[in-house]
Amino acid sequence: MARGEELTRLTAREAVRLLAAGEVSPLELIDAAAARIAAVEPAINALPTLCLERARNAAKKLPATRPDGGRGWLAGLPVAIKDLMDVEGVRTTYGSPIHADHVPAASHPLVGRIEARGGVVIAKSNTPEFGAGGNTYNEVFGKTRNPWNTALTPGGSTGGGAAALAAGEVWLAHGSDHGGSLRGPAAHCSVVGLRPTPGRVTRGTASNLFSPSSVEGPMARNVPDIALFLDTMAGECVHDPLTRPAPARGYADTVDAALAEAKAWWPKRVAWTPDLGGSAPVSKAVRAVCEAAVRRLQGAGVPVEEACPEMGGIGEAFQILRAMIFVVSHGERLKTHRHLIKPDIIWNTEKGLKQTPEQVAWAERERAAFYRRVVTFFETYDLLLLPTSVVPPYDVNKTHIDEVDGVKFDNYIAASMTTSSITLSACPAISIPAGFTEDGRPVGLQLVGRPHDEAGLLAAAALIEELTGLAKLLPIDPRAGTA
């Protein structure tokens, strides 16, 4: 195996250790990533915009000091940034023809934080238009394909980041999540995606800055790498009023402690629900894979009970609150560029414009009541497990999920109940690989932690990941469909 190929197969934490020890240089990793991108990108279209020379220049002048005592230090590791987030001097389209030629003059505060902690941006990852949708395609760059089977979608909206990780193009990828945009693609590509607690990671320049629904977060090939990248991202930011200081103990240190002394870190009581108490139709194929993963956990001696919080009207509340966010983000844009915006975004924005104040007030009350029920639920349970996506990866040419085992949906976001309901809980949630369907399609298991408890969630996720061993399958070659 060539040196460059060996480097692309390293985990992020392995690569950072080599960088810190001087055994490999950032320039060598950039070259290895560039070669891998050139080899596999034609098959998947995950990283349509590269900035390799900018990365090489940045690698030559890494920060002289390590912020926060070196916590989350990436030491020159190449990373990908979702094409919804500005990177200074790099084409950033938001997946929209309206901004097809946009080159920002300044980076988003989160990009600045990542670069200050030794991350080197080498590419922008593909996203659906303005991040709306569960399949990653747009009129600027076209479709992104799933490395496990290029006839299938990688999910959305962080589909480019998930596909790039699975195919070995990058070691870490930035993403964002509203209805499941970090978790869904992670499930479809058999990687890991974390939706942090609102305020854990800066949203900086977002127009809906005071909403807790959308968050930024990390994607990686395994949980220890996710913990490292969360350490890089987390912390107080003056540009985001909801942010808070990073915890006293780093997330990577917590995961290391859990893996070193598993018995002390296993959750004491776990809840499992295949369908949110009947509120979310989940395909038989997904349910079977997730149930097998849960049985493996039970086999390790962890008590698991079938239970979930009372869902109430949270599905409808999500639709109402999401539509209001679309009015904030796209209401003015509809007046000026309606002809360039895809129908799903127009529908979602107009839904918000037609809603009454009474509907919005009801949705806010329902969200608050749901959160209180979730808090009570976690007084009994340490962890909630459920499927991430309601179906396995589907045809890349299909715009969205329109039915599950005969249950039909009337809009593009309706099939996201397993992730969107968790969004309104405000709890941290992570998707880890659960296994594969009989025809080889990846399935993700979603773990939901107690409010504000990313540390406990990551510790449990790392231990469950060790049970499955699925992280060892990555990266894969989309040209051959083999590891």
Short mmCIF file of C-alpha atoms in Angstrom, two decimals:
data_model
loop_
_atom_site.label_atom_id
_atom_site.label_comp_id
_atom_site.label_asym_id
_atom_site.label_seq_id
_atom_site.Cartn_x
_atom_site.Cartn_y
_atom_site.Cartn_z
CA MET A 1 0.00 0.00 0.00
CA ALA A 2 1.40 3.40 -1.01
CA ARG A 3 2.26 5.94 1.70
CA GLY A 4 -0.53 8.33 0.63
CA GLU A 5 -3.13 5.58 0.77
CA GLU A 6 -1.92 4.54 4.21
CA LEU A 7 -2.37 8.12 5.42
CA THR A 8 -5.94 8.41 4.14
CA ARG A 9 -6.85 5.25 6.05
CA LEU A 10 -5.73 6.70 9.37
CA THR A 11 -8.31 7.90 11.85
CA ALA A 12 -8.28 11.63 12.57
CA ARG A 13 -6.77 11.08 16.00
CA GLU A 14 -4.05 8.81 14.59
CA ALA A 15 -3.22 11.44 11.98
CA VAL A 16 -3.11 14.23 14.59
CA ARG A 17 -0.75 12.18 16.77
CA LEU A 18 1.61 11.75 13.82
CA LEU A 19 1.38 15.45 12.98
CA ALA A 20 2.10 16.45 16.58
CA ALA A 21 5.09 14.11 16.70
CA GLY A 22 6.49 15.44 13.43
CA GLU A 23 6.26 12.00 11.80
CA VAL A 24 4.08 13.37 9.02
CA SER A 25 3.63 16.93 7.78
CA PRO A 26 0.39 18.79 7.00
CA LEU A 27 1.58 19.16 3.41
CA GLU A 28 1.96 15.40 3.12
CA LEU A 29 -1.58 14.89 4.37
CA ILE A 30 -2.91 17.53 1.96
CA ASP A 31 -1.21 15.74 -0.92
CA ALA A 32 -2.59 12.38 0.24
CA ALA A 33 -6.10 13.80 0.45
CA ALA A 34 -5.74 15.48 -2.95
CA ALA A 35 -4.71 12.18 -4.55
CA ARG A 36 -7.61 10.35 -2.94
CA ILE A 37 -10.06 13.06 -4.01
CA ALA A 38 -8.81 12.89 -7.59
CA ALA A 39 -9.23 9.12 -7.58
CA VAL A 40 -12.73 8.78 -6.09
CA GLU A 41 -14.44 12.12 -6.60
CA PRO A 42 -15.70 11.33 -10.11
CA ALA A 43 -17.70 8.46 -8.60
CA ILE A 44 -19.34 10.39 -5.73
CA ASN A 45 -19.17 14.20 -6.29
CA ALA A 46 -18.86 14.91 -2.57
CA LEU A 47 -16.32 17.77 -2.58
CA PRO A 48 -17.08 19.91 -5.64
CA THR A 49 -14.97 22.89 -4.53
CA LEU A 50 -11.33 22.40 -3.60
CA CYS A 51 -8.97 25.00 -2.09
CA LEU A 52 -5.71 23.05 -2.02
CA GLU A 53 -3.34 25.96 -2.56
CA ARG A 54 -5.06 27.95 0.17
CA ALA A 55 -4.66 24.87 2.38
CA ARG A 56 -0.97 24.52 1.56
CA ASN A 57 -0.38 28.18 2.38
CA ALA A 58 -2.26 27.79 5.67
CA ALA A 59 -0.30 24.65 6.54
CA LYS A 60 2.96 26.56 6.21
CA LYS A 61 1.86 29.08 8.84
CA LEU A 62 -0.06 27.14 11.45
CA PRO A 63 -0.89 29.02 14.68
CA ALA A 64 2.16 29.35 16.91
CA THR A 65 0.13 28.85 20.07
CA ARG A 66 -2.50 26.26 20.92
CA PRO A 67 -5.72 27.79 22.31
CA ASP A 68 -7.35 26.25 25.38
CA GLY A 69 -4.19 24.39 26.36
CA GLY A 70 -4.23 22.37 23.15
CA ARG A 71 -7.71 20.91 23.56
CA GLY A 72 -9.13 20.10 20.13
CA TRP A 73 -5.77 20.85 18.50
CA LEU A 74 -5.74 19.46 14.93
CA ALA A 75 -2.05 20.16 14.20
CA GLY A 76 -2.55 20.78 10.47
CA LEU A 77 -5.17 18.10 9.75
CA PRO A 78 -7.13 18.70 6.51
CA VAL A 79 -10.90 19.12 6.98
CA ALA A 80 -13.96 19.78 4.80
CA ILE A 81 -16.47 22.59 5.42
CA LYS A 82 -20.09 22.30 4.30
CA ASP A 83 -20.94 24.60 1.42
CA LEU A 84 -23.46 26.47 3.59
CA MET A 85 -20.61 28.09 5.55
CA ASP A 86 -18.33 30.90 4.37
CA VAL A 87 -14.62 30.30 3.96
CA GLU A 88 -12.61 33.39 3.11
CA GLY A 89 -11.58 33.48 -0.54
CA VAL A 90 -13.25 30.15 -1.38
CA ARG A 91 -16.30 29.80 -3.62
CA THR A 92 -19.30 29.28 -1.34
CA THR A 93 -22.63 28.72 -3.13
CA TYR A 94 -25.04 27.48 -0.42
CA GLY A 95 -26.06 24.99 -3.12
CA SER A 96 -27.99 27.74 -4.92
CA PRO A 97 -27.69 29.17 -8.44
CA ILE A 98 -28.41 32.55 -6.84
CA HIS A 99 -24.95 32.40 -5.25
CA ALA A 100 -23.16 30.23 -7.81
CA ASP A 101 -20.25 32.66 -8.11
CA HIS A 102 -20.13 33.92 -4.51
CA VAL A 103 -16.66 34.23 -2.97
CA PRO A 104 -16.85 35.52 0.64
CA ALA A 105 -14.37 38.08 1.90
CA ALA A 106 -14.43 36.68 5.45
CA SER A 107 -14.80 33.27 7.07
CA HIS A 108 -17.60 32.23 9.39
CA PRO A 109 -16.57 32.40 13.08
CA LEU A 110 -16.62 28.60 13.32
CA VAL A 111 -14.18 28.29 10.42
CA GLY A 112 -11.96 30.81 12.19
CA ARG A 113 -12.13 28.70 15.35
CA ILE A 114 -11.26 25.50 13.48
CA GLU A 115 -8.32 27.15 11.74
CA ALA A 116 -7.07 28.71 15.00
CA ARG A 117 -6.98 25.18 16.40
CA GLY A 118 -4.85 23.81 13.59
CA GLY A 119 -7.49 22.66 11.12
CA VAL A 120 -6.67 23.16 7.45
CA VAL A 121 -9.64 23.62 5.13
CA ILE A 122 -9.11 21.76 1.85
CA ALA A 123 -12.62 21.60 0.37
CA LYS A 124 -16.28 22.57 0.52
CA SER A 125 -18.69 19.63 0.75
CA ASN A 126 -21.84 19.44 -1.34
CA THR A 127 -25.27 20.24 0.10
CA PRO A 128 -28.82 20.51 -1.20
CA GLU A 129 -29.97 24.06 -1.97
CA PHE A 130 -29.73 26.10 1.25
CA GLY A 131 -29.45 22.79 3.13
CA ALA A 132 -33.11 21.91 2.56
CA GLY A 133 -33.70 18.22 1.93
CA GLY A 134 -32.68 14.69 2.72
CA ASN A 135 -30.95 14.05 -0.63
CA THR A 136 -27.82 16.00 -1.57
CA TYR A 137 -28.28 17.52 -5.01
CA ASN A 138 -28.45 21.05 -6.42
CA GLU A 139 -28.40 22.89 -9.73
CA VAL A 140 -24.86 24.18 -9.20
CA PHE A 141 -22.95 20.94 -8.63
CA GLY A 142 -25.45 18.13 -9.24
CA LYS A 143 -25.89 14.94 -7.22
CA THR A 144 -23.66 13.48 -4.54
CA ARG A 145 -23.63 9.68 -4.49
CA ASN A 146 -23.26 7.16 -1.70
CA PRO A 147 -19.81 5.49 -1.62
CA TRP A 148 -21.33 2.17 -0.54
CA ASN A 149 -23.49 2.09 -3.67
CA THR A 150 -23.28 5.00 -6.08
CA ALA A 151 -26.83 4.39 -7.30
CA LEU A 152 -28.04 5.52 -3.86
CA THR A 153 -28.24 8.84 -2.00
CA PRO A 154 -25.83 9.68 0.83
CA GLY A 155 -28.68 11.54 2.53
CA GLY A 156 -28.82 15.23 3.31
CA SER A 157 -28.16 17.87 3.92
CA THR A 158 -24.55 17.09 4.97
CA GLY A 159 -24.40 14.37 2.32
CA GLY A 160 -21.17 15.65 0.82
CA GLY A 161 -19.36 15.54 4.15
CA ALA A 162 -20.64 12.06 4.99
CA ALA A 163 -19.73 10.64 1.57
CA ALA A 164 -16.26 12.24 1.66
CA LEU A 165 -15.55 10.67 5.05
CA ALA A 166 -16.73 7.20 4.03
CA ALA A 167 -14.65 7.34 0.85
CA GLY A 168 -11.48 8.47 2.65
CA GLU A 169 -11.25 11.93 1.08
CA VAL A 170 -10.99 13.70 4.45
CA TRP A 171 -10.55 12.73 8.10
CA LEU A 172 -13.10 15.18 9.55
CA ALA A 173 -16.05 17.07 8.10
CA HIS A 174 -18.10 19.99 9.38
CA GLY A 175 -21.87 19.79 9.13
CA SER A 176 -25.10 21.37 10.28
CA ASP A 177 -28.37 19.92 11.54
CA HIS A 178 -31.97 21.13 11.69
CA GLY A 179 -34.25 18.21 10.93
CA GLY A 180 -31.46 15.61 10.91
CA SER A 181 -28.86 16.93 8.46
CA LEU A 182 -25.88 15.61 10.44
CA ARG A 183 -27.52 12.41 11.62
CA GLY A 184 -29.29 11.22 8.45
CA PRO A 185 -26.24 11.30 6.15
CA ALA A 186 -24.16 9.64 8.86
CA ALA A 187 -26.67 6.78 8.92
CA HIS A 188 -26.78 6.45 5.14
CA CYS A 189 -22.99 6.44 4.77
CA SER A 190 -22.09 4.38 7.88
CA VAL A 191 -20.16 7.21 9.51
CA VAL A 192 -20.79 9.21 12.70
CA GLY A 193 -22.64 12.51 12.99
CA LEU A 194 -23.30 14.47 16.18
CA ARG A 195 -26.03 17.04 16.70
CA PRO A 196 -24.76 18.99 19.74
CA THR A 197 -26.87 20.85 22.28
CA PRO A 198 -27.93 24.27 20.92
CA GLY A 199 -25.25 26.76 21.96
CA ARG A 200 -22.48 24.18 22.20
CA VAL A 201 -21.01 25.28 18.84
CA THR A 202 -21.22 28.79 17.43
CA ARG A 203 -23.67 29.55 14.63
CA GLY A 204 -22.11 32.98 14.19
CA THR A 205 -23.70 34.66 11.22
CA ALA A 206 -27.03 32.78 11.05
CA SER A 207 -30.07 34.97 10.37
CA ASN A 208 -32.17 32.94 12.83
CA LEU A 209 -29.48 33.36 15.46
CA PHE A 210 -31.77 33.03 18.47
CA SER A 211 -33.46 29.79 17.35
CA PRO A 212 -32.34 26.55 19.02
CA SER A 213 -33.46 24.39 16.08
CA SER A 214 -30.41 24.61 13.80
CA VAL A 215 -26.92 23.73 15.04
CA GLU A 216 -23.42 23.25 13.66
CA GLY A 217 -21.50 20.10 14.49
CA PRO A 218 -18.90 17.45 13.65
CA MET A 219 -18.85 14.37 11.41
CA ALA A 220 -16.17 11.68 11.46
CA ARG A 221 -15.53 8.00 10.82
CA ASN A 222 -15.66 7.06 14.50
CA VAL A 223 -16.71 8.42 17.89
CA PRO A 224 -13.24 9.28 19.28
CA ASP A 225 -12.68 11.45 16.19
CA ILE A 226 -16.06 13.12 16.72
CA ALA A 227 -15.03 13.93 20.30
CA LEU A 228 -11.79 15.47 19.06
CA PHE A 229 -13.60 17.64 16.52
CA LEU A 230 -16.21 18.72 19.06
CA ASP A 231 -13.36 19.85 21.32
CA THR A 232 -12.15 21.91 18.35
CA MET A 233 -15.57 23.48 17.74
CA ALA A 234 -17.08 23.93 21.21
CA GLY A 235 -16.87 27.09 23.26
CA GLU A 236 -18.16 30.56 23.86
CA CYS A 237 -18.34 32.92 20.90
CA VAL A 238 -19.21 36.62 21.01
CA HIS A 239 -20.98 36.30 17.65
CA ASP A 240 -23.51 33.80 19.01
CA PRO A 241 -25.50 34.81 22.10
CA LEU A 242 -26.53 31.22 22.85
CA THR A 243 -23.00 29.82 23.16
CA ARG A 244 -21.48 28.75 26.45
CA PRO A 245 -17.95 27.95 27.65
CA ALA A 246 -16.52 24.54 26.84
CA PRO A 247 -16.70 22.03 29.70
CA ALA A 248 -13.82 21.68 32.13
CA ARG A 249 -12.95 18.22 30.81
CA GLY A 250 -12.39 17.72 27.09
CA TYR A 251 -14.68 15.37 25.18
CA ALA A 252 -11.76 13.38 23.79
CA ASP A 253 -10.47 12.81 27.33
CA THR A 254 -13.91 11.59 28.40
CA VAL A 255 -14.10 9.11 25.52
CA ASP A 256 -10.59 7.85 26.29
CA ALA A 257 -11.57 7.30 29.92
CA ALA A 258 -14.71 5.42 28.92
CA LEU A 259 -12.84 3.12 26.55
CA ALA A 260 -10.17 2.47 29.19
CA GLU A 261 -12.65 1.57 31.92
CA ALA A 262 -15.83 0.47 30.17
CA LYS A 263 -17.62 -0.98 33.19
CA ALA A 264 -17.64 2.35 34.96
CA TRP A 265 -19.08 4.15 31.94
CA TRP A 266 -21.79 1.86 30.59
CA PRO A 267 -25.25 3.47 30.95
CA LYS A 268 -27.21 1.91 33.79
CA ARG A 269 -30.62 1.99 32.14
CA VAL A 270 -31.32 2.39 28.43
CA ALA A 271 -34.58 3.02 26.59
CA TRP A 272 -35.17 1.74 23.06
CA THR A 273 -37.99 2.66 20.71
CA PRO A 274 -38.28 1.33 17.15
CA ASP A 275 -40.80 4.00 16.10
CA LEU A 276 -41.26 6.65 18.81
CA GLY A 277 -44.19 4.82 20.30
CA GLY A 278 -45.90 4.49 16.93
CA SER A 279 -45.44 8.16 16.01
CA ALA A 280 -42.94 7.47 13.22
CA PRO A 281 -43.34 4.77 10.56
CA VAL A 282 -40.00 2.96 10.23
CA SER A 283 -39.27 0.44 7.49
CA LYS A 284 -38.98 -3.21 8.43
CA ALA A 285 -35.45 -3.33 7.02
CA VAL A 286 -34.21 -0.47 9.24
CA ARG A 287 -36.03 -1.79 12.28
CA ALA A 288 -34.44 -5.24 11.90
CA VAL A 289 -30.89 -3.86 11.73
CA CYS A 290 -31.39 -1.53 14.71
CA GLU A 291 -33.02 -4.26 16.80
CA ALA A 292 -30.02 -6.50 16.14
CA ALA A 293 -27.71 -3.72 17.37
CA VAL A 294 -29.81 -3.30 20.50
CA ARG A 295 -29.64 -7.04 21.18
CA ARG A 296 -25.86 -6.81 20.97
CA LEU A 297 -25.97 -4.13 23.65
CA GLN A 298 -28.20 -6.32 25.83
CA GLY A 299 -25.74 -9.15 25.29
CA ALA A 300 -23.07 -6.95 26.85
CA GLY A 301 -25.17 -6.82 30.02
CA VAL A 302 -26.74 -3.38 29.60
CA PRO A 303 -30.41 -3.25 30.70
CA VAL A 304 -32.59 -2.09 27.77
CA GLU A 305 -36.33 -1.43 27.97
CA GLU A 306 -38.75 -0.41 25.22
CA ALA A 307 -39.84 3.13 26.14
CA CYS A 308 -39.86 6.69 24.87
CA PRO A 309 -41.16 10.08 25.98
CA GLU A 310 -44.78 10.89 25.16
CA MET A 311 -44.56 12.57 21.75
CA GLY A 312 -47.84 14.51 21.80
CA GLY A 313 -48.11 16.85 18.80
CA ILE A 314 -44.37 17.39 18.41
CA GLY A 315 -44.36 16.32 14.75
CA GLU A 316 -46.83 19.06 13.83
CA ALA A 317 -45.03 21.54 16.08
CA PHE A 318 -41.78 20.89 14.23
CA GLN A 319 -43.41 21.58 10.87
CA ILE A 320 -44.83 24.90 12.14
CA LEU A 321 -41.61 26.07 13.75
CA ARG A 322 -39.50 24.98 10.77
CA ALA A 323 -41.76 26.96 8.44
CA MET A 324 -41.22 30.10 10.53
CA ILE A 325 -37.45 29.66 10.27
CA PHE A 326 -37.86 29.43 6.49
CA VAL A 327 -39.71 32.76 6.52
CA VAL A 328 -36.76 34.29 8.39
CA SER A 329 -34.19 32.74 6.05
CA HIS A 330 -35.99 32.87 2.69
CA GLY A 331 -38.94 35.24 2.91
CA GLU A 332 -37.08 38.16 1.34
CA ARG A 333 -35.34 35.89 -1.14
CA LEU A 334 -38.68 34.67 -2.46
CA LYS A 335 -39.54 38.25 -3.42
CA THR A 336 -36.39 38.73 -5.48
CA HIS A 337 -35.28 35.29 -6.74
CA ARG A 338 -38.34 33.05 -6.64
CA HIS A 339 -37.61 31.69 -10.15
CA LEU A 340 -34.23 30.37 -8.97
CA ILE A 341 -35.43 28.60 -5.81
CA LYS A 342 -36.50 24.95 -5.73
CA PRO A 343 -40.18 24.13 -5.07
CA ASP A 344 -39.60 22.54 -1.65
CA ILE A 345 -38.15 25.76 -0.25
CA ILE A 346 -40.94 27.84 -1.78
CA TRP A 347 -43.54 25.50 -0.26
CA ASN A 348 -41.92 25.55 3.17
CA THR A 349 -41.56 29.34 3.20
CA GLU A 350 -45.12 29.94 2.01
CA LYS A 351 -46.38 27.55 4.65
CA GLY A 352 -44.78 29.81 7.23
CA LEU A 353 -46.23 32.95 5.67
CA LYS A 354 -49.75 31.47 5.83
CA GLN A 355 -49.56 30.34 9.46
CA THR A 356 -51.45 32.22 12.13
CA PRO A 357 -49.96 33.61 15.34
CA GLU A 358 -52.14 31.14 17.21
CA GLN A 359 -50.54 28.21 15.38
CA VAL A 360 -47.04 29.44 16.17
CA ALA A 361 -47.95 30.03 19.81
CA TRP A 362 -49.37 26.51 20.08
CA ALA A 363 -46.18 25.05 18.56
CA GLU A 364 -43.99 26.91 21.05
CA ARG A 365 -46.12 25.69 23.96
CA GLU A 366 -45.98 22.15 22.58
CA ARG A 367 -42.18 22.31 22.28
CA ALA A 368 -41.87 23.51 25.89
CA ALA A 369 -44.20 20.77 27.14
CA PHE A 370 -42.27 18.15 25.18
CA TYR A 371 -38.99 19.31 26.67
CA ARG A 372 -40.41 18.98 30.17
CA ARG A 373 -41.54 15.42 29.38
CA VAL A 374 -38.06 14.63 28.04
CA VAL A 375 -36.41 15.93 31.22
CA THR A 376 -38.70 13.72 33.29
CA PHE A 377 -37.95 10.75 31.01
CA PHE A 378 -34.21 11.13 31.57
CA GLU A 379 -34.71 11.01 35.31
CA THR A 380 -35.34 7.29 34.72
CA TYR A 381 -33.15 6.52 31.70
CA ASP A 382 -29.55 7.39 30.87
CA LEU A 383 -29.94 7.01 27.12
CA LEU A 384 -32.60 6.74 24.42
CA LEU A 385 -31.96 4.59 21.34
CA LEU A 386 -33.94 4.71 18.10
CA PRO A 387 -33.39 4.39 14.34
CA THR A 388 -31.79 7.42 12.74
CA SER A 389 -33.56 7.27 9.39
CA VAL A 390 -36.90 5.66 8.62
CA VAL A 391 -35.56 3.98 5.44
CA PRO A 392 -32.13 2.84 4.24
CA PRO A 393 -30.39 4.84 1.49
CA TYR A 394 -32.66 5.17 -1.54
CA ASP A 395 -32.37 5.96 -5.26
CA VAL A 396 -30.09 8.96 -5.78
CA ASN A 397 -32.49 10.25 -8.44
CA LYS A 398 -35.39 10.43 -5.97
CA THR A 399 -35.73 13.87 -4.43
CA HIS A 400 -37.10 12.74 -1.06
CA ILE A 401 -38.78 9.90 0.85
CA ASP A 402 -42.47 9.83 -0.09
CA GLU A 403 -43.53 6.64 1.68
CA VAL A 404 -42.43 3.99 4.15
CA ASP A 405 -43.86 0.48 3.81
CA GLY A 406 -47.10 1.85 2.37
CA VAL A 407 -47.40 4.92 4.65
CA LYS A 408 -47.36 8.00 2.38
CA PHE A 409 -45.98 11.47 3.24
CA ASP A 410 -47.35 14.72 1.87
CA ASN A 411 -44.17 16.83 1.97
CA TYR A 412 -40.41 16.50 1.66
CA ILE A 413 -39.59 16.78 5.38
CA ALA A 414 -42.39 14.62 6.82
CA ALA A 415 -40.27 11.46 6.87
CA SER A 416 -37.76 13.02 9.28
CA MET A 417 -39.78 12.37 12.45
CA THR A 418 -37.12 10.15 14.06
CA THR A 419 -34.62 13.03 13.90
CA SER A 420 -36.78 16.18 13.82
CA SER A 421 -38.61 15.30 17.03
CA ILE A 422 -35.24 14.91 18.76
CA THR A 423 -34.27 18.34 17.44
CA LEU A 424 -37.12 19.85 19.44
CA SER A 425 -35.99 18.00 22.57
CA ALA A 426 -32.81 20.16 22.52
CA CYS A 427 -30.90 17.06 23.66
CA PRO A 428 -27.58 16.08 22.10
CA ALA A 429 -27.96 13.19 19.64
CA ILE A 430 -25.53 11.09 17.64
CA SER A 431 -25.90 8.61 14.80
CA ILE A 432 -23.49 5.68 14.73
CA PRO A 433 -23.41 2.75 12.30
CA ALA A 434 -25.81 -0.05 13.27
CA GLY A 435 -25.16 -2.48 10.41
CA PHE A 436 -26.43 -3.23 6.93
CA THR A 437 -29.65 -4.43 5.35
CA GLU A 438 -29.71 -7.77 3.54
CA ASP A 439 -28.91 -5.97 0.28
CA GLY A 440 -25.93 -4.12 1.80
CA ARG A 441 -27.38 -0.66 2.54
CA PRO A 442 -26.04 1.11 5.67
CA VAL A 443 -28.33 1.77 8.64
CA GLY A 444 -27.68 4.11 11.57
CA LEU A 445 -28.63 3.88 15.23
CA GLN A 446 -29.44 7.19 16.91
CA LEU A 447 -28.43 7.74 20.54
CA VAL A 448 -30.03 10.60 22.45
CA GLY A 449 -28.39 11.83 25.64
CA ARG A 450 -29.60 13.79 28.62
CA PRO A 451 -29.91 17.57 28.22
CA HIS A 452 -26.49 19.22 27.87
CA ASP A 453 -24.68 15.89 28.37
CA GLU A 454 -22.52 15.42 25.27
CA ALA A 455 -19.85 13.84 27.46
CA GLY A 456 -22.07 10.99 28.66
CA LEU A 457 -23.53 10.54 25.18
CA LEU A 458 -20.12 10.29 23.53
CA ALA A 459 -18.86 7.85 26.16
CA ALA A 460 -21.83 5.53 25.57
CA ALA A 461 -21.55 5.89 21.79
CA ALA A 462 -17.85 4.97 21.88
CA LEU A 463 -18.57 1.83 23.89
CA ILE A 464 -21.41 0.72 21.61
CA GLU A 465 -19.21 1.42 18.59
CA GLU A 466 -16.59 -0.91 20.07
CA LEU A 467 -19.23 -3.65 20.27
CA THR A 468 -20.15 -3.40 16.59
CA GLY A 469 -16.66 -2.97 15.11
CA LEU A 470 -18.23 -1.26 12.09
CA ALA A 471 -15.88 1.74 12.16
CA LYS A 472 -13.09 -0.58 11.06
CA LEU A 473 -14.75 -0.97 7.63
CA LEU A 474 -13.87 2.60 6.67
CA PRO A 475 -12.77 4.06 4.39
CA ILE A 476 -14.30 2.30 1.40
CA ASP A 477 -13.59 2.63 -2.31
CA PRO A 478 -16.71 3.74 -4.22
CA ARG A 479 -15.12 2.59 -7.46
CA ALA A 480 -14.95 -1.01 -6.27
CA GLY A 481 -17.52 -1.09 -3.48
CA THR A 482 -15.01 -2.77 -1.16
CA ALA A 483 -12.97 -1.77 1.84
#
